[in-house]
Amino acid sequence: MKLNKKDILEALKTITAPGAGENMVDSGAVTNVLTFGDEVIVDVTINNPTLQARKKTEVEIMKVIHEKVEQKAQVKVNLKVNAPPPSEKNEIKGKAIPGIKNIVAIASGKGGVGKSTTTANIAVSLAKMGFKVGILDADIYGPSIPIMFDVTHERPLSVNVDGKSKMKPVESYGVKVLSIGFFTKPDQAVVWRGPMAAKALNQMIFDAAWGEIDFLLLDLPPGTGDIHLSIMQSLPITGAVIVSTPQTVALADAKKGVAMFQQESINVPVLGIVENMSYFTPEELPNNKYYIFGKEGAKNLAEDLDVRLLGEIPLVQSIREAGDVGHPAALQTGSLLAQAYEELTKNVVEETVRRNKSLPPTEAIKITTMAGCSAVKN
C-alpha cells in the first residue's frame, strides 16, 4: 500500500487551522508531508499554544487521513507552536504630574506600625533640608495627616491654573498637604467602595495645584488592596518605603508589602525598610534599651529581601505627643529624635538618587537639588 501525498493534502484542506480562517494547507499551517509506504508524517505549525488546541489539531489530522485517504495508515503528526513574541513587560505606570519630581509611597503591611507618623516626620525633615515637599494622605478610611500637621480645621482653597479650577493644598511647616480628612467631619466615617475611593484620590492627585515639588509622599493605607493598585495605576511611583515594627507579626505583613511592590506587573523599586518602635529608652535610664517588640527584626528582613534598612526609630513618648498636638517630633531641632529622623530622611534621599541614576531618564525625573543633604554622595 502506497499513499499519495496529493490525496493527503486534499484531505487536510477540510480542516481549519486553529486561530486562522483558512484551511490548514492554504494557511500554511501544514509545512510538509512525507509518505513512506503506509506511513504518513505531517509537519504542522499552529499559532495557538494551548494544550487543547494542539491535541485537537493532532486528532483531526489523524481522523481525516483515516477517513478520506486510508483507514490503516500509520499517521505521525509533528506539531510545532509558533507562539507570538512576548509583549513588553507589563509595568503599571501612570502619567506624571507636571512639577513633581519624585513620588515616594510610604506603606506598611498592617496598621498601627507608625506609618503616618513616619511620613509626617520624613516630610518635615525634607523641608528642613531645603526640599519642596508635599503629602497626599491616601488613607481614605483613616486619614491622620491633618491631625499631625495641626490643620484639621483647614480647607483647601480653589485657585485658577491655566483656566482650570484646582485645589490648593493646605501648607504647614513648609509641607503641602491634601487629605480626604479636609472634606469630611471629624466624626464622619468614610463608607466607600473601592472605585469611589479611587475616584476621590484621583481628584486629589490630578485636580490639585501642587506646583513645584521635589518629593510628593504618599501616605498609603495598611495592606495591599484597591487603593494601592489605584495609586500605582495613576502615578509613576519613584519608589516605596516600607514601615514595620520589629515584631514578627508586623514583619510578616511588611514582607507582603515589599512583595506587592516587587511584583512583575507593578515593579516599583523598594527604597528600603524603616523599623519603627525599635526600642524603648526610659528618660531616667538614658543608657538602657528595652526591645519591647523584638530586636533587629527589620534589619534581618531587609537583609533577607536585599533592600536597605533606612533607619531605626525608638519608641519614645514625645513622638506620640508631638503627633497628637500637630507638631512632628522632627521639628525638635537638635534633639536625638530629630537626628534620628534626619538620618532616616537622608537615607531615603540617597536611595532615591541611586534609584534614579540606575534607570533611563524616561523612567524617573532626577533630583537636581541636594540642599542640606550632606549624606548624598554624587
Coordinates of N, CA and C in Angstrom, one line a residue, residues 9 21 36 49 52 57 70 88 106 112 126-128 135 140 173 175 189 194 201 237 256 276 288 292-293 346 354 370:
L9 N -2.9 15.9 1.1 CA -3.1 17.4 1.1 C -4.5 17.8 0.9
G21 N -8.6 31.6 9.6 CA -9.9 31.5 8.9 C -9.8 30.6 7.7
F36 N 5.9 7.2 3.5 CA 6.8 6.0 3.4 C 5.9 4.8 3.4
P49 N -1.1 28.3 21.3 CA -0.2 27.5 22.1 C -0.9 26.6 23.1
Q52 N -5.1 22.3 24.6 CA -6.3 21.8 23.9 C -6.3 22.0 22.4
T57 N -5.9 19.5 17.1 CA -5.3 19.5 15.7 C -4.7 18.2 15.4
E70 N -6.7 6.6 3.8 CA -6.5 5.2 4.1 C -6.7 4.9 5.6
E88 N 5.8 43.5 25.7 CA 6.7 44.2 26.6 C 6.3 44.0 28.1
I106 N 4.8 55.7 51.1 CA 5.1 55.2 52.4 C 4.0 54.1 52.7
G112 N -1.1 50.4 62.5 CA -0.6 50.6 63.9 C 0.9 50.5 64.0
L126 N 12.6 66.6 55.3 CA 12.9 67.0 53.9 C 12.8 68.6 53.7
A127 N 11.7 69.1 54.3 CA 11.5 70.6 54.2 C 12.6 71.3 54.9
K128 N 13.1 70.8 56.1 CA 14.2 71.4 56.8 C 15.5 71.4 56.0
I135 N 2.5 66.1 50.8 CA 2.0 64.8 51.3 C 0.6 64.6 50.7
I140 N -7.7 56.8 52.9 CA -9.1 57.3 52.7 C -9.9 57.0 54.0
Y173 N 4.3 73.9 58.2 CA 5.7 73.6 58.4 C 6.5 73.4 57.1
V175 N 5.3 72.1 54.3 CA 4.8 70.9 53.6 C 3.4 71.2 53.1
A189 N -17.6 58.8 59.3 CA -17.0 57.6 58.7 C -17.1 57.7 57.2
G194 N -14.3 50.5 46.8 CA -13.0 50.8 46.2 C -13.1 51.9 45.0
L201 N -9.3 59.9 45.2 CA -7.9 60.0 45.2 C -7.4 60.7 43.9
I237 N 5.3 55.9 40.3 CA 5.9 55.9 41.7 C 7.4 55.7 41.5
K256 N 5.0 41.1 52.9 CA 3.9 41.1 51.9 C 3.9 42.5 51.2
N276 N 10.2 51.0 63.0 CA 9.7 52.0 63.9 C 9.5 51.3 65.3
N288 N 20.0 52.8 78.8 CA 19.3 51.5 78.7 C 18.4 51.4 77.5
I292 N 11.1 46.0 73.3 CA 9.8 45.6 73.7 C 9.2 44.7 72.6
F293 N 9.4 45.1 71.3 CA 8.7 44.3 70.2 C 9.7 43.4 69.5
K346 N 17.8 61.3 55.1 CA 19.0 61.4 54.2 C 19.1 60.0 53.5
R354 N 20.1 57.2 44.0 CA 20.7 56.0 43.5 C 19.7 55.3 42.5
M370 N 20.2 69.1 46.0 CA 20.5 68.3 47.2 C 20.7 69.2 48.4

